[in-house]
């Protein structure tokens, strides 16, 4: 079990950075006090944002709002009465499909109470799932808790269907073949089966993205805001990459991330989601060069992100997750209250990020 870092850990790390030529620890302490007084951001936020850097001015650090102010501003941009549309994966998927947005193929809503396949057939038991797989015969599928976050509860499986309408599942990336009933008992949680799982086809990635880590679907997270006049703008983003043996790319579950220059699609050095992570140029497992690479299909990714908010009512800001398949980019999901710390990690101040009047002043980029 990991131990959450405390103040002494942050200060010790800050001292080391000062010795290495960054801001001295006394200056860091003064800034921490100022940021806590003016923005209620503590030492942890300071360290995750790498605010000890000499080339990051204090005025930039003061543009990071408090957690409370951030959530209040989110609710101004995204009417709370409508936020559940994107926070429930079935409702979100329905809206994406209704407006023909590219997204992995919907197979059904698996729930012990009222589950249904995309054709309307019952989807509540292992036998119902066998019938669905025998009919559709997908190569692989994934299960997502309908109200899950950060990849928790996600399960991807390969599928092997027999001629006699039987099926076996193999949990990805390295599980063993087993019956559908055994999979139910071992991998699907009773509490989640009560609220339900989104069942969809597992995306076959574009070869470039797959090579980064074949065990996970590696996604782009973009922060998108819609101005008062209705124009959409991508503010910043990062590429998430999983690790060997992990089916998810989330940085909170051990994955890595690379900041993206949204003007060019070029990615920077990778980091872990820890306060003391170093930058590294290559993937820690494969050794594949990351820093300086240009993301394939970047223009198409940007175009898709810029038109997404228009289909979600009373929603003008979101973290958009996009993967790239063999047929181009597709939407994985939206997050209408994305973690502000992740934006801090890529030098995207929340006060600037949530300014919806950006199109009323000259672009300073």
Short mmCIF file of C-alpha atoms in Angstrom, two decimals:
data_model
loop_
_atom_site.label_atom_id
_atom_site.label_comp_id
_atom_site.label_asym_id
_atom_site.label_seq_id
_atom_site.Cartn_x
_atom_site.Cartn_y
_atom_site.Cartn_z
CA UNK A 1 0.00 0.00 0.00
CA UNK A 2 1.38 3.40 -0.98
CA UNK A 3 1.91 6.02 1.72
CA UNK A 4 0.63 9.49 1.01
CA UNK A 5 3.46 12.03 1.14
CA UNK A 6 3.42 14.62 3.90
CA UNK A 7 4.85 18.08 4.49
CA UNK A 8 8.29 16.75 5.45
CA UNK A 9 8.47 14.83 2.17
CA UNK A 10 7.55 17.93 0.18
CA UNK A 11 10.07 20.11 2.00
CA UNK A 12 12.85 17.55 1.64
CA UNK A 13 12.20 17.34 -2.08
CA UNK A 14 11.98 21.12 -2.38
CA UNK A 15 15.32 21.42 -0.62
CA UNK A 16 16.89 18.99 -3.10
CA UNK A 17 15.54 20.99 -6.03
CA UNK A 18 16.97 24.16 -4.51
CA UNK A 19 20.39 22.54 -4.18
CA UNK A 20 20.08 21.51 -7.83
CA UNK A 21 19.75 25.15 -8.90
CA UNK A 22 16.01 25.77 -8.70
CA UNK A 23 14.39 28.20 -6.25
CA UNK A 24 15.98 27.98 -2.79
CA UNK A 25 13.85 26.34 -0.12
CA UNK A 26 13.35 29.62 1.77
CA UNK A 27 11.83 31.18 -1.35
CA UNK A 28 9.65 28.12 -1.88
CA UNK A 29 8.36 28.40 1.70
CA UNK A 30 7.46 32.06 1.24
CA UNK A 31 5.61 31.25 -1.97
CA UNK A 32 3.78 28.34 -0.33
CA UNK A 33 2.50 30.67 2.39
CA UNK A 34 1.42 33.29 -0.16
CA UNK A 35 -0.38 30.75 -2.32
CA UNK A 36 -2.14 29.26 0.67
CA UNK A 37 -3.27 32.67 1.92
CA UNK A 38 -4.41 33.97 -1.46
CA UNK A 39 -5.51 30.77 -3.21
CA UNK A 40 -5.84 28.10 -0.48
CA UNK A 41 -3.44 25.86 -2.40
CA UNK A 42 -1.17 23.87 -0.12
CA UNK A 43 2.36 22.43 -0.37
CA UNK A 44 1.17 19.34 -2.24
CA UNK A 45 -0.32 21.42 -5.04
CA UNK A 46 2.88 23.49 -5.12
CA UNK A 47 5.01 20.37 -5.58
CA UNK A 48 2.76 18.65 -8.12
CA UNK A 49 2.84 21.84 -10.18
CA UNK A 50 6.64 21.96 -9.87
CA UNK A 51 6.35 25.55 -8.73
CA UNK A 52 9.95 25.36 -7.50
CA UNK A 53 11.11 26.06 -11.07
CA UNK A 54 13.06 29.29 -11.50
CA UNK A 55 11.51 29.98 -14.91
CA UNK A 56 7.92 29.96 -13.57
CA UNK A 57 6.96 33.47 -12.36
CA UNK A 58 4.94 33.94 -9.18
CA UNK A 59 2.16 35.71 -11.08
CA UNK A 60 1.62 32.49 -13.03
CA UNK A 61 1.35 30.47 -9.83
CA UNK A 62 -1.27 32.89 -8.50
CA UNK A 63 -3.50 32.06 -11.49
CA UNK A 64 -4.29 28.68 -9.94
CA UNK A 65 -7.60 28.95 -8.08
CA UNK A 66 -8.59 27.09 -4.93
CA UNK A 67 -10.51 23.82 -5.10
CA UNK A 68 -13.67 25.57 -3.91
CA UNK A 69 -13.38 28.39 -6.45
CA UNK A 70 -12.65 25.86 -9.18
CA UNK A 71 -15.80 23.85 -8.45
CA UNK A 72 -17.90 27.01 -8.18
CA UNK A 73 -16.67 28.17 -11.58
CA UNK A 74 -17.32 24.71 -13.06
CA UNK A 75 -20.93 24.95 -11.92
CA UNK A 76 -21.23 28.35 -13.60
CA UNK A 77 -20.03 26.91 -16.90
CA UNK A 78 -21.76 23.54 -16.59
CA UNK A 79 -25.29 23.70 -15.19
CA UNK A 80 -25.32 21.15 -12.32
CA UNK A 81 -28.77 19.96 -13.42
CA UNK A 82 -27.21 18.62 -16.64
CA UNK A 83 -23.84 17.34 -15.44
CA UNK A 84 -25.10 13.79 -14.87
CA UNK A 85 -25.55 13.35 -18.62
CA UNK A 86 -21.81 12.92 -19.06
CA UNK A 87 -21.23 11.44 -15.61
CA UNK A 88 -23.38 8.40 -16.42
CA UNK A 89 -21.76 6.39 -19.20
CA UNK A 90 -25.01 5.08 -20.68
CA UNK A 91 -26.54 8.55 -21.01
CA UNK A 92 -23.28 9.89 -22.40
CA UNK A 93 -22.95 7.06 -24.92
CA UNK A 94 -26.56 7.56 -26.04
CA UNK A 95 -25.96 11.23 -26.79
CA UNK A 96 -22.73 10.51 -28.65
CA UNK A 97 -24.45 7.88 -30.79
CA UNK A 98 -27.50 10.08 -31.38
CA UNK A 99 -25.30 12.76 -32.95
CA UNK A 100 -23.13 10.23 -34.84
CA UNK A 101 -19.96 11.06 -32.94
CA UNK A 102 -17.27 8.42 -33.45
CA UNK A 103 -17.14 6.26 -30.32
CA UNK A 104 -16.54 2.55 -29.60
CA UNK A 105 -19.53 0.42 -30.57
CA UNK A 106 -22.16 0.14 -27.84
CA UNK A 107 -23.16 -3.46 -27.06
CA UNK A 108 -25.34 -3.09 -24.01
CA UNK A 109 -26.05 -2.13 -20.42
CA UNK A 110 -25.22 -5.06 -18.14
CA UNK A 111 -27.13 -4.94 -14.87
CA UNK A 112 -28.81 -7.53 -12.66
CA UNK A 113 -31.85 -5.27 -12.63
CA UNK A 114 -33.04 -4.10 -16.02
CA UNK A 115 -29.95 -4.62 -18.15
CA UNK A 116 -30.49 -4.51 -21.92
CA UNK A 117 -28.42 -5.09 -25.03
CA UNK A 118 -28.27 -2.60 -27.89
CA UNK A 119 -31.04 -4.60 -29.60
CA UNK A 120 -33.27 -4.50 -26.54
CA UNK A 121 -32.68 -8.08 -25.41
CA UNK A 122 -32.24 -8.75 -21.68
CA UNK A 123 -28.66 -8.43 -20.38
CA UNK A 124 -28.77 -9.41 -16.73
CA UNK A 125 -27.17 -12.86 -16.48
CA UNK A 126 -24.12 -14.76 -17.77
CA UNK A 127 -26.36 -16.55 -20.27
CA UNK A 128 -27.64 -13.21 -21.60
CA UNK A 129 -24.04 -12.15 -22.17
CA UNK A 130 -23.28 -15.44 -23.94
CA UNK A 131 -26.24 -14.84 -26.25
CA UNK A 132 -25.04 -11.31 -26.99
CA UNK A 133 -21.51 -12.48 -27.79
CA UNK A 134 -22.76 -15.33 -29.97
CA UNK A 135 -24.83 -12.83 -31.95
CA UNK A 136 -22.24 -10.05 -32.31
CA UNK A 137 -19.01 -12.09 -32.14
CA UNK A 138 -16.66 -9.22 -31.24
CA UNK A 139 -12.94 -9.90 -30.95
CA UNK A 140 -12.77 -8.12 -27.59
CA UNK A 141 -15.07 -6.12 -25.33
CA UNK A 142 -14.76 -3.98 -22.25
CA UNK A 143 -16.86 -3.41 -19.16
CA UNK A 144 -17.04 0.03 -17.53
CA UNK A 145 -18.93 0.83 -14.32
CA UNK A 146 -21.55 3.33 -15.47
CA UNK A 147 -20.55 5.85 -12.80
CA UNK A 148 -16.91 4.86 -12.47
CA UNK A 149 -13.97 7.25 -12.65
CA UNK A 150 -10.20 7.10 -13.16
CA UNK A 151 -10.32 3.62 -14.70
CA UNK A 152 -11.44 1.96 -11.46
CA UNK A 153 -13.46 -1.19 -12.19
CA UNK A 154 -12.59 -1.20 -15.90
CA UNK A 155 -12.14 -4.65 -17.40
CA UNK A 156 -11.22 -5.58 -20.97
CA UNK A 157 -11.51 -9.13 -22.27
CA UNK A 158 -10.75 -11.07 -25.41
CA UNK A 159 -13.63 -13.20 -26.71
CA UNK A 160 -13.67 -16.72 -28.10
CA UNK A 161 -17.04 -17.91 -29.41
CA UNK A 162 -17.78 -21.53 -30.32
CA UNK A 163 -20.02 -22.84 -33.05
CA UNK A 164 -22.42 -24.17 -30.41
CA UNK A 165 -23.25 -20.68 -29.05
CA UNK A 166 -20.77 -20.96 -26.20
CA UNK A 167 -18.23 -18.30 -25.31
CA UNK A 168 -15.06 -17.90 -23.29
CA UNK A 169 -13.46 -14.72 -22.00
CA UNK A 170 -9.80 -13.91 -21.38
CA UNK A 171 -9.17 -10.85 -19.20
CA UNK A 172 -6.68 -8.54 -20.88
CA UNK A 173 -3.82 -8.22 -21.02
CA UNK A 174 -2.61 -11.51 -19.53
CA UNK A 175 -5.52 -13.47 -18.07
CA UNK A 176 -6.56 -17.06 -18.69
CA UNK A 177 -9.48 -18.28 -20.78
CA UNK A 178 -12.54 -18.97 -18.65
CA UNK A 179 -16.27 -19.40 -18.87
CA UNK A 180 -18.58 -16.41 -18.82
CA UNK A 181 -19.98 -17.54 -15.46
CA UNK A 182 -16.49 -17.76 -13.94
CA UNK A 183 -15.65 -14.32 -15.32
CA UNK A 184 -18.80 -12.88 -13.74
CA UNK A 185 -17.84 -14.27 -10.35
CA UNK A 186 -14.19 -13.26 -10.51
CA UNK A 187 -14.17 -9.86 -12.21
CA UNK A 188 -17.57 -8.16 -12.03
CA UNK A 189 -18.37 -6.68 -8.65
CA UNK A 190 -21.85 -7.23 -7.14
CA UNK A 191 -22.22 -3.55 -6.28
CA UNK A 192 -21.34 -2.54 -9.83
CA UNK A 193 -23.64 -5.20 -11.30
CA UNK A 194 -26.45 -3.57 -9.34
CA UNK A 195 -25.81 -0.11 -10.80
CA UNK A 196 -24.61 -1.55 -14.09
CA UNK A 197 -21.76 -1.77 -16.56
CA UNK A 198 -21.46 -0.19 -19.98
CA UNK A 199 -20.46 -2.97 -22.39
CA UNK A 200 -18.78 -1.88 -25.61
CA UNK A 201 -16.39 -3.20 -28.21
CA UNK A 202 -12.73 -2.86 -27.29
CA UNK A 203 -11.05 -0.33 -29.55
CA UNK A 204 -8.38 -1.55 -31.95
CA UNK A 205 -5.82 1.25 -31.76
CA UNK A 206 -3.94 3.01 -34.52
CA UNK A 207 -0.54 1.22 -34.78
CA UNK A 208 1.44 4.25 -33.57
CA UNK A 209 -0.60 4.56 -30.38
CA UNK A 210 -0.64 0.81 -29.82
CA UNK A 211 3.15 0.58 -29.92
CA UNK A 212 3.36 2.96 -26.96
CA UNK A 213 1.88 0.24 -24.76
CA UNK A 214 -0.11 -2.56 -26.42
CA UNK A 215 -1.68 -3.58 -23.11
CA UNK A 216 -3.78 -0.40 -22.79
CA UNK A 217 -5.79 1.95 -24.99
CA UNK A 218 -3.64 5.08 -24.82
CA UNK A 219 -5.71 8.25 -24.87
CA UNK A 220 -5.43 11.99 -25.32
CA UNK A 221 -6.99 14.19 -22.61
CA UNK A 222 -7.88 17.68 -23.86
CA UNK A 223 -9.35 20.59 -21.91
CA UNK A 224 -12.02 22.28 -24.01
CA UNK A 225 -14.03 25.42 -23.24
CA UNK A 226 -16.86 27.06 -25.13
CA UNK A 227 -16.90 30.86 -25.08
CA UNK A 228 -19.88 33.08 -24.35
CA UNK A 229 -20.36 33.47 -28.11
CA UNK A 230 -20.35 29.69 -28.66
CA UNK A 231 -16.85 29.14 -30.04
CA UNK A 232 -14.93 26.13 -28.77
CA UNK A 233 -11.24 26.15 -27.94
CA UNK A 234 -8.78 23.47 -26.88
CA UNK A 235 -6.77 24.94 -24.01
CA UNK A 236 -4.22 22.24 -23.36
CA UNK A 237 -3.83 18.53 -22.94
CA UNK A 238 -1.66 15.51 -22.48
CA UNK A 239 -1.17 11.99 -23.81
CA UNK A 240 -1.76 9.17 -21.33
CA UNK A 241 0.18 5.93 -21.75
CA UNK A 242 -0.21 2.73 -19.75
CA UNK A 243 2.46 0.41 -18.41
CA UNK A 244 3.22 -3.19 -19.30
CA UNK A 245 0.64 -5.49 -17.72
CA UNK A 246 -1.94 -2.74 -17.16
CA UNK A 247 -5.15 -2.47 -19.20
CA UNK A 248 -5.64 1.21 -18.31
CA UNK A 249 -3.60 4.31 -19.09
CA UNK A 250 -4.69 6.46 -16.14
CA UNK A 251 -1.81 8.27 -14.46
CA UNK A 252 -3.49 7.76 -11.08
CA UNK A 253 -3.15 3.99 -11.61
CA UNK A 254 0.53 4.02 -12.52
CA UNK A 255 0.45 5.26 -16.11
CA UNK A 256 2.55 8.10 -17.47
CA UNK A 257 1.60 11.31 -19.24
CA UNK A 258 3.22 13.61 -21.78
CA UNK A 259 2.15 17.27 -22.13
CA UNK A 260 1.01 18.20 -25.65
CA UNK A 261 1.67 21.40 -27.55
CA UNK A 262 -1.89 21.77 -28.83
CA UNK A 263 -0.76 24.04 -31.67
CA UNK A 264 1.44 21.34 -33.20
CA UNK A 265 0.52 18.00 -31.64
CA UNK A 266 4.11 17.51 -30.45
CA UNK A 267 4.50 15.84 -27.06
CA UNK A 268 6.99 16.74 -24.37
CA UNK A 269 8.91 14.56 -21.90
CA UNK A 270 6.89 12.02 -19.92
CA UNK A 271 6.27 12.01 -16.16
CA UNK A 272 4.56 9.92 -13.52
CA UNK A 273 1.69 11.38 -11.52
CA UNK A 274 3.86 11.92 -8.44
CA UNK A 275 5.22 15.09 -6.91
CA UNK A 276 8.82 13.87 -7.23
CA UNK A 277 8.74 12.42 -10.75
CA UNK A 278 11.60 13.25 -13.06
CA UNK A 279 11.06 13.95 -16.74
CA UNK A 280 12.09 11.16 -19.08
CA UNK A 281 12.46 11.10 -22.82
CA UNK A 282 11.56 7.43 -23.41
CA UNK A 283 8.88 5.03 -22.24
CA UNK A 284 10.19 3.33 -19.08
CA UNK A 285 9.16 -0.15 -20.31
CA UNK A 286 9.76 -0.18 -24.07
CA UNK A 287 12.43 2.49 -24.36
CA UNK A 288 10.41 4.05 -27.17
CA UNK A 289 11.29 7.71 -27.81
CA UNK A 290 8.44 9.95 -26.64
CA UNK A 291 9.62 13.56 -26.28
CA UNK A 292 9.43 15.40 -29.57
CA UNK A 293 7.10 12.94 -31.29
CA UNK A 294 4.11 14.30 -33.23
CA UNK A 295 0.77 12.62 -32.53
CA UNK A 296 -0.76 11.00 -35.63
CA UNK A 297 -4.21 12.31 -36.65
CA UNK A 298 -3.68 15.47 -34.60
CA UNK A 299 -5.80 17.76 -36.78
CA UNK A 300 -8.66 15.24 -36.67
CA UNK A 301 -8.35 14.94 -32.88
CA UNK A 302 -8.60 18.72 -32.50
CA UNK A 303 -11.57 18.95 -34.86
CA UNK A 304 -13.45 16.26 -32.93
CA UNK A 305 -12.72 17.86 -29.56
CA UNK A 306 -13.88 21.26 -30.77
CA UNK A 307 -17.33 20.04 -31.79
CA UNK A 308 -18.14 17.83 -28.81
CA UNK A 309 -19.45 20.37 -26.30
CA UNK A 310 -22.15 21.55 -28.68
CA UNK A 311 -24.11 18.31 -28.28
CA UNK A 312 -24.13 18.35 -24.46
CA UNK A 313 -26.79 20.76 -23.16
CA UNK A 314 -25.68 23.58 -20.86
CA UNK A 315 -22.10 22.27 -20.85
CA UNK A 316 -19.30 24.66 -21.77
CA UNK A 317 -16.21 23.07 -20.26
CA UNK A 318 -14.91 19.51 -20.13
CA UNK A 319 -11.92 17.25 -20.11
CA UNK A 320 -12.35 15.23 -23.30
CA UNK A 321 -10.76 11.79 -23.66
CA UNK A 322 -10.07 10.72 -27.24
CA UNK A 323 -8.43 7.55 -28.57
CA UNK A 324 -7.28 6.92 -32.12
CA UNK A 325 -8.39 3.74 -33.85
CA UNK A 326 -7.67 2.38 -37.30
CA UNK A 327 -10.48 4.55 -38.68
CA UNK A 328 -9.41 7.73 -36.89
CA UNK A 329 -10.14 9.44 -33.56
CA UNK A 330 -13.10 8.44 -31.42
CA UNK A 331 -14.55 9.74 -28.16
CA UNK A 332 -13.96 7.61 -25.08
CA UNK A 333 -15.70 9.92 -22.60
CA UNK A 334 -16.08 13.44 -21.22
CA UNK A 335 -15.41 14.66 -17.71
CA UNK A 336 -17.29 17.84 -16.83
CA UNK A 337 -15.30 18.31 -13.62
CA UNK A 338 -11.77 17.19 -14.50
CA UNK A 339 -9.16 17.08 -11.78
CA UNK A 340 -7.51 20.49 -11.55
CA UNK A 341 -4.22 18.97 -10.39
CA UNK A 342 -3.75 17.33 -13.78
CA UNK A 343 -4.11 20.74 -15.43
CA UNK A 344 -1.59 22.11 -12.95
CA UNK A 345 0.81 19.34 -13.99
CA UNK A 346 0.86 20.71 -17.56
CA UNK A 347 1.14 24.40 -16.59
CA UNK A 348 -2.50 25.21 -17.32
CA UNK A 349 -3.67 27.67 -14.62
CA UNK A 350 -7.30 27.13 -13.66
CA UNK A 351 -8.23 30.83 -13.66
CA UNK A 352 -7.08 31.17 -17.27
CA UNK A 353 -8.50 27.78 -18.19
CA UNK A 354 -12.04 28.65 -17.09
CA UNK A 355 -12.15 32.09 -18.72
CA UNK A 356 -15.02 31.86 -21.21
CA UNK A 357 -14.41 35.34 -22.66
CA UNK A 358 -11.18 34.44 -24.40
CA UNK A 359 -12.62 35.28 -27.84
CA UNK A 360 -13.34 38.87 -26.79
CA UNK A 361 -9.67 39.82 -26.48
CA UNK A 362 -6.66 39.41 -28.79
CA UNK A 363 -5.10 35.94 -28.73
CA UNK A 364 -1.79 36.25 -26.87
CA UNK A 365 -0.49 32.79 -27.75
#
